[in-house]
Short mmCIF file of C-alpha atoms and ligand atoms in Angstrom, two decimals:
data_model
loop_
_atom_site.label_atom_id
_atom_site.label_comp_id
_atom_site.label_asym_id
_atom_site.label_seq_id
_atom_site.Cartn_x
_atom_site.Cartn_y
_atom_site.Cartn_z
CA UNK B 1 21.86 3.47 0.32
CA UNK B 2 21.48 0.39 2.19
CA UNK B 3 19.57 1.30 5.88
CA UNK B 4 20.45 -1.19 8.37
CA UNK B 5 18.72 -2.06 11.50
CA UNK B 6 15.22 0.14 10.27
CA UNK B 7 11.78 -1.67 10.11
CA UNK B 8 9.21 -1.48 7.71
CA UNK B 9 5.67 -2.96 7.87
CA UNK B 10 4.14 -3.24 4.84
CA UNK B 11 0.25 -4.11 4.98
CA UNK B 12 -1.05 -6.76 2.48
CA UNK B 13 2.46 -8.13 1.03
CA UNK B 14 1.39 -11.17 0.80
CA UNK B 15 1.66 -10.82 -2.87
CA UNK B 16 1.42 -8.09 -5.84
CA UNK B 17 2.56 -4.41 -5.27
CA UNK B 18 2.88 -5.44 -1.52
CA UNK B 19 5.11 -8.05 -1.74
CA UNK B 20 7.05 -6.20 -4.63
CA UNK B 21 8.12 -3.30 -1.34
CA UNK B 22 8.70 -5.96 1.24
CA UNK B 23 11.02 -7.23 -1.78
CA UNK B 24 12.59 -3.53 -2.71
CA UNK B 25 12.42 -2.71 1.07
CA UNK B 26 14.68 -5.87 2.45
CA UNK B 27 17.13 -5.00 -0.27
CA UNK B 28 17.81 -1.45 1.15
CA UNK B 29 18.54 -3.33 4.37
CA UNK B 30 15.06 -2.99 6.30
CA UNK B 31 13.46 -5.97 8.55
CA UNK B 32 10.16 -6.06 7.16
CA UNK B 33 6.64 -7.26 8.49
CA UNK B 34 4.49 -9.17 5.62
CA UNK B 35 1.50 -8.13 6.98
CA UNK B 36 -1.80 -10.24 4.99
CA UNK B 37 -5.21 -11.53 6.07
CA UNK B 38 -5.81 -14.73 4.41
CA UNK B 39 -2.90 -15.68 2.63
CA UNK B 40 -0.42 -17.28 5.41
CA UNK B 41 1.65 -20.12 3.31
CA UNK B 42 2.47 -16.86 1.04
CA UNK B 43 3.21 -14.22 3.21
CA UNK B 44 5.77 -17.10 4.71
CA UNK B 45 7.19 -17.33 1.49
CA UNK B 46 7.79 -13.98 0.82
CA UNK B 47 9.15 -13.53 4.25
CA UNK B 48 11.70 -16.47 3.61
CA UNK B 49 12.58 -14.86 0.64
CA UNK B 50 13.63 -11.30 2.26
CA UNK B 51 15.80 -13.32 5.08
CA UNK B 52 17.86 -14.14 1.97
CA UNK B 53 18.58 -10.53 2.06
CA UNK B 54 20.39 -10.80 5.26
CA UNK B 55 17.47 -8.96 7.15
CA UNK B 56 14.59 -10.24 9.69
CA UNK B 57 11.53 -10.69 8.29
CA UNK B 58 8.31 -12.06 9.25
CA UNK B 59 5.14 -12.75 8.64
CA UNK B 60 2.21 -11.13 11.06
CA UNK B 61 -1.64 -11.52 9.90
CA UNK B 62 -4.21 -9.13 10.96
CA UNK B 63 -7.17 -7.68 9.16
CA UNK B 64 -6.63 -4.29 8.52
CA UNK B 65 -10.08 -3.43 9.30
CA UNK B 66 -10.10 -5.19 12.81
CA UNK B 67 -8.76 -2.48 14.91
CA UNK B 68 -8.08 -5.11 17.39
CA UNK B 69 -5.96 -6.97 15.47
CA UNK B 70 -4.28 -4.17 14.08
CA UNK B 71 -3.51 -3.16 17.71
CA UNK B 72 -2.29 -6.62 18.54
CA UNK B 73 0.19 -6.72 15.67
CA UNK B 74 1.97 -2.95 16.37
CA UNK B 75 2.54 -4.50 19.68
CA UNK B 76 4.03 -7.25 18.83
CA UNK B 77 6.33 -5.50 16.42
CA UNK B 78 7.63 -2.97 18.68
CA UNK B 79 8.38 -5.88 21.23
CA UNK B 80 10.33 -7.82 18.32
CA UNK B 81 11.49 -5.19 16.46
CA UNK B 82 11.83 -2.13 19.22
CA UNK B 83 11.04 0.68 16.69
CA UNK B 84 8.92 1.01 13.52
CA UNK B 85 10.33 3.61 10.68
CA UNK B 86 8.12 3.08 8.00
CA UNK B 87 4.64 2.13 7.19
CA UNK B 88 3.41 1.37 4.44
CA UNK B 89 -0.35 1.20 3.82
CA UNK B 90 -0.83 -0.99 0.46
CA UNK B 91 -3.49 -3.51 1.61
CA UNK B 92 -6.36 -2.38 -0.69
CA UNK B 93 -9.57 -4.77 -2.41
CA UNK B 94 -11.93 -3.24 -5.74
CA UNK B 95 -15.61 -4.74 -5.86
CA UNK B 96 -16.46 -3.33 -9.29
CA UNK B 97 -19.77 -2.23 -10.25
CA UNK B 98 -21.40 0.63 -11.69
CA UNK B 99 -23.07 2.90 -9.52
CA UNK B 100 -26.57 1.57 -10.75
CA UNK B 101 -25.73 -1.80 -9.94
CA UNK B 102 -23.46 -0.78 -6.92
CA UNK B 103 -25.23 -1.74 -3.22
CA UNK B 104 -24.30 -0.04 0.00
CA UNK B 105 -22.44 -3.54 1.25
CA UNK B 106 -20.28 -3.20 -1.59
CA UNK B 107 -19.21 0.91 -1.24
CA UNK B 108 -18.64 0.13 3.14
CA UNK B 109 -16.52 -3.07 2.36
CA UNK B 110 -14.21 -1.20 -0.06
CA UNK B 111 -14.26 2.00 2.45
CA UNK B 112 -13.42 0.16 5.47
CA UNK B 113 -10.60 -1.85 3.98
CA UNK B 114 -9.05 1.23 1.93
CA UNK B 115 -9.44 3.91 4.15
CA UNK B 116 -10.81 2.05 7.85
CA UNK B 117 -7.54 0.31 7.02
CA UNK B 118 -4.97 2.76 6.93
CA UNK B 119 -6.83 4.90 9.32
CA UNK B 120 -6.77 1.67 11.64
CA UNK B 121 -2.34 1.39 10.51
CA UNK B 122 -1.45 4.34 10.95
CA UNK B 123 -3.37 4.75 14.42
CA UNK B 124 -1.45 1.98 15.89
CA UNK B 125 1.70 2.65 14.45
CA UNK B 126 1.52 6.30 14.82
CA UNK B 127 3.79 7.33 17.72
CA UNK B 128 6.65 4.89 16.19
CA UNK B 129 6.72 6.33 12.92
CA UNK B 130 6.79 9.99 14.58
CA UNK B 131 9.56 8.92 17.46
CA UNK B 132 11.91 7.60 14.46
CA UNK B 133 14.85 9.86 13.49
CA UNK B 134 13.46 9.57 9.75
CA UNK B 135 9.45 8.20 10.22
CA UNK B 136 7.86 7.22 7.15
CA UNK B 137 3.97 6.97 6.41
CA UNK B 138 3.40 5.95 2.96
CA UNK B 139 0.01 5.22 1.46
CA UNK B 140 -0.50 3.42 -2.06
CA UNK B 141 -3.32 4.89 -3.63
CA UNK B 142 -4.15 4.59 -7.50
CA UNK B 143 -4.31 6.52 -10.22
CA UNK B 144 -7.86 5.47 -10.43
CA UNK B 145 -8.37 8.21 -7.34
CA UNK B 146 -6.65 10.94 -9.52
CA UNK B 147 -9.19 10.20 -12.48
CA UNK B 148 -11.83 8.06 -11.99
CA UNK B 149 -12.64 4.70 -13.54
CA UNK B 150 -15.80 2.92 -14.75
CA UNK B 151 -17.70 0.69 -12.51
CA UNK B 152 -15.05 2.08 -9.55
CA UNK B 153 -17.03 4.68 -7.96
CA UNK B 154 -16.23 3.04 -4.84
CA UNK B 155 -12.86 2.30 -5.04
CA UNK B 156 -11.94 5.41 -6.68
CA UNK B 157 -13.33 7.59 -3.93
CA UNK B 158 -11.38 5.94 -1.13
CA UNK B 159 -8.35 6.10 -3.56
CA UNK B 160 -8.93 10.39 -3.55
CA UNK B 161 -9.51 9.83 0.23
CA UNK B 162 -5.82 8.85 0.53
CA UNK B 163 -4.78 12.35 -0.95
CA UNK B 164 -6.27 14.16 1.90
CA UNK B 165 -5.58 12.18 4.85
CA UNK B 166 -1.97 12.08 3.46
CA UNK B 167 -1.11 15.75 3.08
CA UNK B 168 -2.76 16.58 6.60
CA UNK B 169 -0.77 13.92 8.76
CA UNK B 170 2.49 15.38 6.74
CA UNK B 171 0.92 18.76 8.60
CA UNK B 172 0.76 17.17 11.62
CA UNK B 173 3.92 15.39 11.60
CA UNK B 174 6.03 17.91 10.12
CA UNK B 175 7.73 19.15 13.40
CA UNK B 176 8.62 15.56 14.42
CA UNK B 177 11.28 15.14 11.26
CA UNK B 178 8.88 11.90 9.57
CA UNK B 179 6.93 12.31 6.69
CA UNK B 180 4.12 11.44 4.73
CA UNK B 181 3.72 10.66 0.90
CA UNK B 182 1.10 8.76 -1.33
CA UNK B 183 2.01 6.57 -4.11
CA UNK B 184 -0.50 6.46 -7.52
CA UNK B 185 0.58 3.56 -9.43
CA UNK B 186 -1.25 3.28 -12.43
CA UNK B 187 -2.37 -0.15 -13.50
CA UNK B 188 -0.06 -2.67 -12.43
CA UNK B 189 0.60 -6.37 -13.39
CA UNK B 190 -1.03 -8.20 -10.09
CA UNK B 191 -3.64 -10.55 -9.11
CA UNK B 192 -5.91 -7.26 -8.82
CA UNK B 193 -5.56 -6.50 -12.59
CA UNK B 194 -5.79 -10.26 -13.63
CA UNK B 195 -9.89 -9.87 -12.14
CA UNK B 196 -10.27 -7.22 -15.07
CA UNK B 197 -11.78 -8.84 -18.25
CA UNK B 198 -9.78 -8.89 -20.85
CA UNK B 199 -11.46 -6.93 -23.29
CA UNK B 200 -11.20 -3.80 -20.47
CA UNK B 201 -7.54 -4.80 -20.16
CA UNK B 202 -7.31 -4.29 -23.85
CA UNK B 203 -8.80 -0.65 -23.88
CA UNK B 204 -6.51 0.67 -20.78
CA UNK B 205 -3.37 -0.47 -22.35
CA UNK B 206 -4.38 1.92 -25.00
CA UNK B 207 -4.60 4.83 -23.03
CA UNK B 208 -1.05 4.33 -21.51
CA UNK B 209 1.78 6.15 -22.99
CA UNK B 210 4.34 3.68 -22.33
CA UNK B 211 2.01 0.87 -24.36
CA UNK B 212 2.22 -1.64 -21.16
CA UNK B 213 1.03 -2.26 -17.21
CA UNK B 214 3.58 -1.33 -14.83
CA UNK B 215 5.35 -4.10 -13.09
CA UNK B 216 5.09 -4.09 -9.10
CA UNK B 217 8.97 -3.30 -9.25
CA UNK B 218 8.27 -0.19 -10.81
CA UNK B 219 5.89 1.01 -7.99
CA UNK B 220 8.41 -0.50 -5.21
CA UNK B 221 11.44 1.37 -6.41
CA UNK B 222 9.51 4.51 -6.07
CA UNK B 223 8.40 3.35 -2.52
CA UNK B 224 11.99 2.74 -1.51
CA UNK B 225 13.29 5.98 -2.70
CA UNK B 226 10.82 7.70 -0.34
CA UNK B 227 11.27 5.09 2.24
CA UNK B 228 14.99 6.27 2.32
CA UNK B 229 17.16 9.03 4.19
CA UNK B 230 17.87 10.58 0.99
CA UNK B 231 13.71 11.41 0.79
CA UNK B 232 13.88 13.72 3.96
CA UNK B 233 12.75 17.06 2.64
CA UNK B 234 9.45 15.37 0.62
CA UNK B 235 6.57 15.20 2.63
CA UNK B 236 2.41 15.55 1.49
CA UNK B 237 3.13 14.84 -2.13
CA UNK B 238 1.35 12.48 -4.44
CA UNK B 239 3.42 10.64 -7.12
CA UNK B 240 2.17 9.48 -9.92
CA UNK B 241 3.85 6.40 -11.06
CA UNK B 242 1.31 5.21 -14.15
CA UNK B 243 2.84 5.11 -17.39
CA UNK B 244 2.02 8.68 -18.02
CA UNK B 245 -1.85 8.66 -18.16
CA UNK B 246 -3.36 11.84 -18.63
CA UNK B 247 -6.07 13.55 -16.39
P1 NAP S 301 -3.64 -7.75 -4.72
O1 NAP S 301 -2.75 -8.47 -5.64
O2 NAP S 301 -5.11 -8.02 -4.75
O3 NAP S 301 -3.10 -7.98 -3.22
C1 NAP S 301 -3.78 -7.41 -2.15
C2 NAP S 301 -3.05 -7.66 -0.87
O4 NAP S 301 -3.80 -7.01 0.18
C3 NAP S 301 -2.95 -9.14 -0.50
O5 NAP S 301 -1.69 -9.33 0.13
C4 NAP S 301 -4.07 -9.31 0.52
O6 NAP S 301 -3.77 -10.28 1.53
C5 NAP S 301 -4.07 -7.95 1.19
N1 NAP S 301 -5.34 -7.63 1.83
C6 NAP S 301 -6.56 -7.50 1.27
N2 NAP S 301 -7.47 -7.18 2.20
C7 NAP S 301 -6.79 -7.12 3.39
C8 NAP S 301 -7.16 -6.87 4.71
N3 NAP S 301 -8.45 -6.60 5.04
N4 NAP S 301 -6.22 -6.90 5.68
C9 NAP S 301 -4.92 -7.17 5.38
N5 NAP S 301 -4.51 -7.42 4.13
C10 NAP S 301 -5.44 -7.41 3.15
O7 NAP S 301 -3.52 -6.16 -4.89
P2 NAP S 301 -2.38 -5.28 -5.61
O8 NAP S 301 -2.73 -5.14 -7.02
O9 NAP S 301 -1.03 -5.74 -5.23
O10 NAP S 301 -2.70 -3.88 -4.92
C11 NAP S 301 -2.00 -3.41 -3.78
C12 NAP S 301 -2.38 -1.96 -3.56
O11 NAP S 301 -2.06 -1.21 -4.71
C13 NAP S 301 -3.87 -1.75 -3.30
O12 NAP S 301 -4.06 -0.74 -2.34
C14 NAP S 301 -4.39 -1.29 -4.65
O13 NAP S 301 -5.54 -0.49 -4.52
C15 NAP S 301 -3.20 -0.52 -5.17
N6 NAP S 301 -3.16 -0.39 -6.62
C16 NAP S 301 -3.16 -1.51 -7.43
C17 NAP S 301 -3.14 -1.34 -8.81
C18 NAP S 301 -3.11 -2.50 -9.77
O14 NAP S 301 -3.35 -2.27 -10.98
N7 NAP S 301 -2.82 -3.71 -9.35
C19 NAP S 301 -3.13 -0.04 -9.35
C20 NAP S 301 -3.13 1.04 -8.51
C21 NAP S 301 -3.15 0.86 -7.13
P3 NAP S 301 -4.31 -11.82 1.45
O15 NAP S 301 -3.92 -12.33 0.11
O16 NAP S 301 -3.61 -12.48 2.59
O17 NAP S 301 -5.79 -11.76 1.64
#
């Protein structure tokens, strides 16, 4: 159903999964924020594109790990947009290594973007998403938290961190009528999954069910259902949206 007048900031839409919900989110009538960090001629692009959609949409950088910035962005949303419905924490990096090879820069960069990230979104954005008649806090985590990958001990462990923080904020914002849900998309068709060799490519196709990567379209359309009205009476779940991989 087509939402009118609700906003959506999606975190690191500049392109890939991100930019696939600011695409699926426009459509069901939200303004969206692009939110990025490096990417700005991009994120403009993909903001031009949802205006085709009859909605506002714009740009907004801030590092997701710079609280500062992070603060400086909710408020100017709230004084474009007046409210903020739904939040959607996608921004997300890898540096792969195994453990033996792994240093301590490399496990507190991908821990303060994944996790100091959406701890540092959903802060900010907090007391809109719970003053909205139908708040929406929705994380994008990986199936790689669910069941671990090789030479991602650091990525997979803030991807598992997701599952946690999610279920207790849908605790703590169940009396206010918003809710809280985290996405697992299994290996999707993005400039993350391009930085994979080949050969690895190769070997996780053939442990997917469906015999192919997702597309970001199939994550998004998931996002957007929960996004929606309709999605009311989920809250604290995980959904698994991978092709049917296995534990
Ligand atoms: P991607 O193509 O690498 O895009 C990442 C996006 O995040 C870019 O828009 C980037 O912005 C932004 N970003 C990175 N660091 C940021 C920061 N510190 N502050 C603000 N924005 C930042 O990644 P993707 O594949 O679309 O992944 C999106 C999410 O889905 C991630 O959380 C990822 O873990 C998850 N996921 C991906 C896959 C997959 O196979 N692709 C599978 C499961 C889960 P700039 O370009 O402006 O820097």
């Amino acid at each position: 159903m087509r939402d009118p007048r609700r906003t959506a900031v999606v975190t690191g839409a500049s392109r890939g999964i991100g930019a696939g919900i600011a695409r699926e989110l426009a459509a069901a009538g939200f303004n969206v924020v692009v939110n990025y960090r490096t990417a700005t001629d991009r994120a403009r692009d993909v903001a031009s594109e949802l205006r085709e959609e009859g909605v506002d949409a714009r740009p907004l950088q801030a590092d997701v790990t710079d609280r500062e910035a992070v603060a400086q962005m909710a408020d100017s949303v709230v004084e474009d947009f007046e409210t903020v419905d739904v939040l959607v924490n996608n921004a997300g990096i890898t540096i792969d290594k195994t453990f033996r090879e792994m240093e301590r820069q490399d496990w507190d960069r991908v821990v303060d973007v994944n996790l100091g990230g959406m701890f540092n979104c959903t802060k900010a954005f907090y007391d809109e998403i719970t003053a909205a008649e139908h708040g929406r806090l929705i994380n994008i985590s990986s199936v790689v938290g669910e069941q671990g990958n090789y030479g991602q001990a650091n990525y997979a462990t803030t991807k598992s961190g997701m599952f946690g923080f999610t279920r207790t904020i849908a605790l703590e914002l169940a009396g206010t009528g918003s809710t809280a849900n985290c996405v697992t998309p299994g290996f999707t068709r993005t400039p993350m999954l391009e930085k994979v060799p080949e050969r690895v490519q190769q070997k996780i196709l053939e442990r997917i069910p469906l015999e192919r990567f997702a597309e970001v379209e199939d994550v998004a359309c998931v996002v957007g259902f929960l996004a929606s009205e309709e999605a009311g009476y989920m809250t604290g779940q995980v959904i698994g949206v991978n092709g049917g991989m296995a534990w």
